[in-house]
mmCIF file of C-alpha atoms in Angstrom:
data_model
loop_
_atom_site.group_PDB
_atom_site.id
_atom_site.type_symbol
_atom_site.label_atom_id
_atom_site.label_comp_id
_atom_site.label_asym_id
_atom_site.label_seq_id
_atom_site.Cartn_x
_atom_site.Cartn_y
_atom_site.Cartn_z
ATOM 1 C CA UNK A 110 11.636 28.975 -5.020
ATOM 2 C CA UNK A 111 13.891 28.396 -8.150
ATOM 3 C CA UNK A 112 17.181 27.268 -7.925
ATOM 4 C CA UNK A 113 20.108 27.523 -10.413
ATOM 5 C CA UNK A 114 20.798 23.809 -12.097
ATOM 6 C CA UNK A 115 23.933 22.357 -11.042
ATOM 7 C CA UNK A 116 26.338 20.991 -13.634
ATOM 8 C CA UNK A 117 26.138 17.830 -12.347
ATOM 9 C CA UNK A 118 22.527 17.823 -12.731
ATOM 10 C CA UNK A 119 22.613 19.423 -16.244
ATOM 11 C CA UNK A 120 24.690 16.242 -17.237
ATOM 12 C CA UNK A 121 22.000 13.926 -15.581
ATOM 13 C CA UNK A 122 19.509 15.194 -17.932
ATOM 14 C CA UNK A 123 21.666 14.895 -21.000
ATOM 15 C CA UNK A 124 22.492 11.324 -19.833
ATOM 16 C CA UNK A 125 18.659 10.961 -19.261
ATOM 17 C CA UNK A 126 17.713 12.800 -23.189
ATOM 18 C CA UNK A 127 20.580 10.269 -24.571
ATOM 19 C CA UNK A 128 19.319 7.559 -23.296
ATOM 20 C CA UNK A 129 15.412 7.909 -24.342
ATOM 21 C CA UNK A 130 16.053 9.583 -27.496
ATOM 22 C CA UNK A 131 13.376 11.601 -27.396
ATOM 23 C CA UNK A 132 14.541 15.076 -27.439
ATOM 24 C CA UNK A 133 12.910 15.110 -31.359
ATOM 25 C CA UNK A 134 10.486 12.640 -30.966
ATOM 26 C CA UNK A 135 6.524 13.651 -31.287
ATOM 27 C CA UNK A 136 5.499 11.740 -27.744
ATOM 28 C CA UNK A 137 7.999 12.518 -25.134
ATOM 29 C CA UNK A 138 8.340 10.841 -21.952
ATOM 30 C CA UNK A 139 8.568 10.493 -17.833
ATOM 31 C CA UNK A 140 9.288 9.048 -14.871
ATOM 32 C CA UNK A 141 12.017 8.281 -12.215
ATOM 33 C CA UNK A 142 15.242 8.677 -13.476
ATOM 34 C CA UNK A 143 18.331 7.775 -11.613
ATOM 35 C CA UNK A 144 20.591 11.112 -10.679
ATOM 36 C CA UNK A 145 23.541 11.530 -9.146
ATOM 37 C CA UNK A 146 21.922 12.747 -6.289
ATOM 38 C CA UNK A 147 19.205 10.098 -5.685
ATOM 39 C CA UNK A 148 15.765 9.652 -7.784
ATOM 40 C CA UNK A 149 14.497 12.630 -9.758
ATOM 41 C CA UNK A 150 10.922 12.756 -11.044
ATOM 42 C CA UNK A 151 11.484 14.120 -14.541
ATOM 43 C CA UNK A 152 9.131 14.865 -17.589
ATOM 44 C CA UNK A 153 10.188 16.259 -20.874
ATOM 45 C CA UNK A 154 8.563 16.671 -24.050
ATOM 46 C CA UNK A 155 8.866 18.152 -27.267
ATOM 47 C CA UNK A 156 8.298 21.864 -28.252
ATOM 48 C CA UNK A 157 5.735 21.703 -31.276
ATOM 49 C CA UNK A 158 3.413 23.599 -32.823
ATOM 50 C CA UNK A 159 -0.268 23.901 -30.765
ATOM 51 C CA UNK A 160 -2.125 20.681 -32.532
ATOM 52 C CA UNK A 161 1.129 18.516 -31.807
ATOM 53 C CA UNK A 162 2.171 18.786 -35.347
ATOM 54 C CA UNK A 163 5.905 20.053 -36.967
ATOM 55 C CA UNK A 164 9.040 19.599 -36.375
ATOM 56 C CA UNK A 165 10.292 19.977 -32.607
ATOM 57 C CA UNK A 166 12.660 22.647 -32.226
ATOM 58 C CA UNK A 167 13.493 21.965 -28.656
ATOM 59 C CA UNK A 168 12.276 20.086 -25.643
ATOM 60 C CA UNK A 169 10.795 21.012 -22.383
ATOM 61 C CA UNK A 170 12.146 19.806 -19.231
ATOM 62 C CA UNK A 171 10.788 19.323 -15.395
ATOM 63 C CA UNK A 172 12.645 18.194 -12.742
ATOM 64 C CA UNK A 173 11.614 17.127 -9.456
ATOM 65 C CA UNK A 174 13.714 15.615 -6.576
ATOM 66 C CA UNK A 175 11.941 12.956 -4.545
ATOM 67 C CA UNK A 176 14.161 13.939 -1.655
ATOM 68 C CA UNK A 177 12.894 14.011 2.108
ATOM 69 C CA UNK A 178 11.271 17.636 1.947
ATOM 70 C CA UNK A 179 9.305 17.451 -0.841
ATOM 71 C CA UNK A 180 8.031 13.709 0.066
ATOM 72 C CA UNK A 181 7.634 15.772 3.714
ATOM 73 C CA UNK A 182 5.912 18.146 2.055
ATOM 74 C CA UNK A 183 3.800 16.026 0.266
ATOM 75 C CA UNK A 184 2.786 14.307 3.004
ATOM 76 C CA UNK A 185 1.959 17.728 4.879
ATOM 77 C CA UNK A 186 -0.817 18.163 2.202
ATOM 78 C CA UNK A 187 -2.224 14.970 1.551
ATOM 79 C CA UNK A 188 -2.314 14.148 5.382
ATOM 80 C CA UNK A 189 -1.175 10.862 4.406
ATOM 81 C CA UNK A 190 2.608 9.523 4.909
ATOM 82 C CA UNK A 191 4.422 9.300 1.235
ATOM 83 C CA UNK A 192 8.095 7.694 0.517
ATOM 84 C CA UNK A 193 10.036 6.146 -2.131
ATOM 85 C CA UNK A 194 11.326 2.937 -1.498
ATOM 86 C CA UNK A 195 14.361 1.732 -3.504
ATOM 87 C CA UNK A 196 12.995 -1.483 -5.414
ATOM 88 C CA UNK A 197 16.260 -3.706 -3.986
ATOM 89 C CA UNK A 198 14.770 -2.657 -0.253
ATOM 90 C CA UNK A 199 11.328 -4.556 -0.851
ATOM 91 C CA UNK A 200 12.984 -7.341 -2.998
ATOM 92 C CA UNK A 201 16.002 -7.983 0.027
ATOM 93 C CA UNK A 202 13.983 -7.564 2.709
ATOM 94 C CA UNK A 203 11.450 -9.838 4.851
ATOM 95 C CA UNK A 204 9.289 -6.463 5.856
ATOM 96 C CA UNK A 205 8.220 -6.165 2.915
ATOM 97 C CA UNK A 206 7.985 -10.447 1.634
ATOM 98 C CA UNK A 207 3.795 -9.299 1.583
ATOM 99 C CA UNK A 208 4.564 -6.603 -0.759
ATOM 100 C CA UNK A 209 7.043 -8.493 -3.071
ATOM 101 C CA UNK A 210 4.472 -11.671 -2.873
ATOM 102 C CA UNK A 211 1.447 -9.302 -4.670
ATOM 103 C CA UNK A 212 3.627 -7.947 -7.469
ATOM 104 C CA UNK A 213 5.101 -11.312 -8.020
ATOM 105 C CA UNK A 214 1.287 -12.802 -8.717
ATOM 106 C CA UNK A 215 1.131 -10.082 -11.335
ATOM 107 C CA UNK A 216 -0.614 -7.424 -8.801
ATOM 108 C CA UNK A 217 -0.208 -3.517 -10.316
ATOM 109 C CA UNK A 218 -0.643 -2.397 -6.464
ATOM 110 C CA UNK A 219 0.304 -3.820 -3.419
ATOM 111 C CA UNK A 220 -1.492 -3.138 -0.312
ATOM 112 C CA UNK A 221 -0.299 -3.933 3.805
ATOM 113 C CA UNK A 222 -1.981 -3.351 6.722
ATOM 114 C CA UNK A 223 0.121 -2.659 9.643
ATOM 115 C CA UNK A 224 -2.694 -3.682 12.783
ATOM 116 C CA UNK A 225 -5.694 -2.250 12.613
ATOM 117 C CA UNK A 226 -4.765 1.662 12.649
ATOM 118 C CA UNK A 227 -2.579 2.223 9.228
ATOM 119 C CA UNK A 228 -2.669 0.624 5.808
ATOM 120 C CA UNK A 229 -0.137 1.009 3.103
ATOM 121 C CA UNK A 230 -0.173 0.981 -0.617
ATOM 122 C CA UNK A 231 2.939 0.128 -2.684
ATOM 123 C CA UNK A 232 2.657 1.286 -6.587
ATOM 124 C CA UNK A 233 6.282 0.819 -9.149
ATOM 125 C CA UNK A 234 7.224 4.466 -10.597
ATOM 126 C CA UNK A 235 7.483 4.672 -14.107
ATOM 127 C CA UNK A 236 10.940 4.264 -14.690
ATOM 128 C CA UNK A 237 13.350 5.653 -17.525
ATOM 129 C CA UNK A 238 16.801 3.976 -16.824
ATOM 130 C CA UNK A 239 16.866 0.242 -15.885
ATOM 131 C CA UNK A 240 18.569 0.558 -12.540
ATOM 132 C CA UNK A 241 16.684 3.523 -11.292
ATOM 133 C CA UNK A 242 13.693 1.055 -9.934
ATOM 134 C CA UNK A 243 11.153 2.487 -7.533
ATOM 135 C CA UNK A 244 8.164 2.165 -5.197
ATOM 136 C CA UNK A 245 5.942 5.088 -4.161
ATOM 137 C CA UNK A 246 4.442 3.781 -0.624
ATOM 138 C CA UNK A 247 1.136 5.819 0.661
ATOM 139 C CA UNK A 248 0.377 4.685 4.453
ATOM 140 C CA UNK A 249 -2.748 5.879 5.342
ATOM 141 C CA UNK A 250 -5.204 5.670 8.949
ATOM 142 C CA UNK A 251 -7.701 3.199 8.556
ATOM 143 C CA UNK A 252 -10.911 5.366 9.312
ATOM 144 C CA UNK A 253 -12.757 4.170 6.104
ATOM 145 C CA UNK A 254 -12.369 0.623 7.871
ATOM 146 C CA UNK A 255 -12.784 1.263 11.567
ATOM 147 C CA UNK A 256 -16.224 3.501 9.686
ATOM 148 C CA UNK A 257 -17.370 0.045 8.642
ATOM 149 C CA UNK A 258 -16.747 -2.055 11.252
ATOM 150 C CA UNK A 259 -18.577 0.395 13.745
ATOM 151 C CA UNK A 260 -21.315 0.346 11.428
ATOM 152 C CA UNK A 261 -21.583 -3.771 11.203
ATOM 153 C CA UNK A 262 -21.282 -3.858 14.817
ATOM 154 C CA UNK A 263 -24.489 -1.645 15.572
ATOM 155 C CA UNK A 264 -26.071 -3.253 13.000
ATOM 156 C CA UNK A 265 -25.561 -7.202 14.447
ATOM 157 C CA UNK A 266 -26.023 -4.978 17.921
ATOM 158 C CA UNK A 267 -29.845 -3.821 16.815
ATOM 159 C CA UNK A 268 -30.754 -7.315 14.652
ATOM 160 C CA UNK A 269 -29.318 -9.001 18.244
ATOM 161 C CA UNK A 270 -31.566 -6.748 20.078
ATOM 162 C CA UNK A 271 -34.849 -7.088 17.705
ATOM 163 C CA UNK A 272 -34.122 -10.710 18.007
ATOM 164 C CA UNK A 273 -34.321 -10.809 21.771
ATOM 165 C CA UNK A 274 -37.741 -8.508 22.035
ATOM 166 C CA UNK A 275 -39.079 -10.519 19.022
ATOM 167 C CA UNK A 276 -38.791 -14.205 20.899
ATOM 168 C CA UNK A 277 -39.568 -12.323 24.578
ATOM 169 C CA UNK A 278 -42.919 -10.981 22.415
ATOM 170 C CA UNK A 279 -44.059 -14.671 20.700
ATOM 171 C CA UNK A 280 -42.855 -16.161 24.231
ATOM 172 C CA UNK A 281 -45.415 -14.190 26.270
ATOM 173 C CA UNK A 282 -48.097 -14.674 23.323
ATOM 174 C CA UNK A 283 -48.028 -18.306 23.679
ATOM 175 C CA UNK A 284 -47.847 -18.657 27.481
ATOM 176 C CA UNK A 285 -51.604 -17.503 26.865
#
C-alpha cells in the first residue's frame, strides 16, 4: 500500500539530500537517517544514463520507516525477532555492557546469548546524519546449538559405551 508523503517528511528528505550532497553526485548513498518521526531507512541515487555515465538529471528516492509494523513484519517472515535499538540505549545501559564491550574491542558484530534457548546479534546501521546512530538486533532460537550439543552427547554416549564392552571383552579374554 502507498501512502501520500507528508510535508514533514518531504522536508526530512531535503534535510537528508542537503546534508549528503549527493543529489548530482555519480555514487549515491544509504542508510538510517534521523526523521522527525523516528529512524527511516532511506536510499537515493542518481538518475543516469544505463552504463552509469552523464549527467544526473534527478535522483531516486526510497523510504522506509523502521517503525514497529514493519520490524513486526519482518520478523513474521524471517521467523526470527528484529528491532532497532537507539545506539544511546546500549551505550547507557548495563543490559547491554556485553554488547558495548565487543564493539569497543573493534568487533563489526556483537553477539549475546540469553540462556541456552535464544541468541542475539547486534550489527551498527549505516548511518547518514551523526546523531541518527543505530543497532539492528536479530534474536534468534538456538537450534543450530542445542543440534550440536545433542550430537556430542550421543557421540561421548556411544565412545562411553564402546569403551565399557571393549574393557568387559579384554577382561573376560584374560581371565582365560
Amino acid at each position: 500500500e502507498v501512502e501520500p508523503v507528508s510535508t514533514a517528511y518531504l522536508r526530512d528528505v531535503e534535510r537528508f539530500g542537503m546534508a549528503m550532497k549527493t543529489i548530482r553526485s555519480q555514487n549515491g548513498s544509504y542508510g538510517v537517517f534521523e526523521a522527525s518521526t523516528g529512524p527511516v531507512f532511506i536510499a537515493h541515487h542518481p538518475i543516469l544514463h544505463d552504463d552509469g555515465s552523464g549527467p544526473a538529471v534527478g535522483s531516486l528516492h526510497l523510504a522506509r520507516e523502521l517503525d514497529e509494523k514493519y520490524l513486526l513484519e519482518l520478523s513474521e517472515r524471517t521467523g526470527d525477532t528484529i528491532s532497532v535499538i537507539p545506539a544511546a540505549e546500549i551505550a547507557g545501559n548495563a543490559t547491554y555492557a556485553g554488547v558495548a564491550a565487543q564493539f569497543a574491542e573493534g568487533k563489526r558484530i556483537a553477539v549475546e546469548t540469553a540462556g541456552d534457548d535464544l541468541i542475539t546479534g547486534y550489527i551498527p546501521l549505516t548511518d547518514q546524519e551523526p546523531p541518527a546512530d543505530y543497532y539492528l538486533a536479530v534474536t534468534s532460537p538456538r537450534s543450530l546449538y542445542h543440534t550440536g550439543m545433542s550430537g556430542i552427547t550421543t557421540f561421548l554416549a556411544s565412545i562411553a559405551v564402546a569403551g565399557f564392552f571393549l574393557t568387559l571383552f579384554i577382561l573376560v579374554f584374560v581371565d582365560r
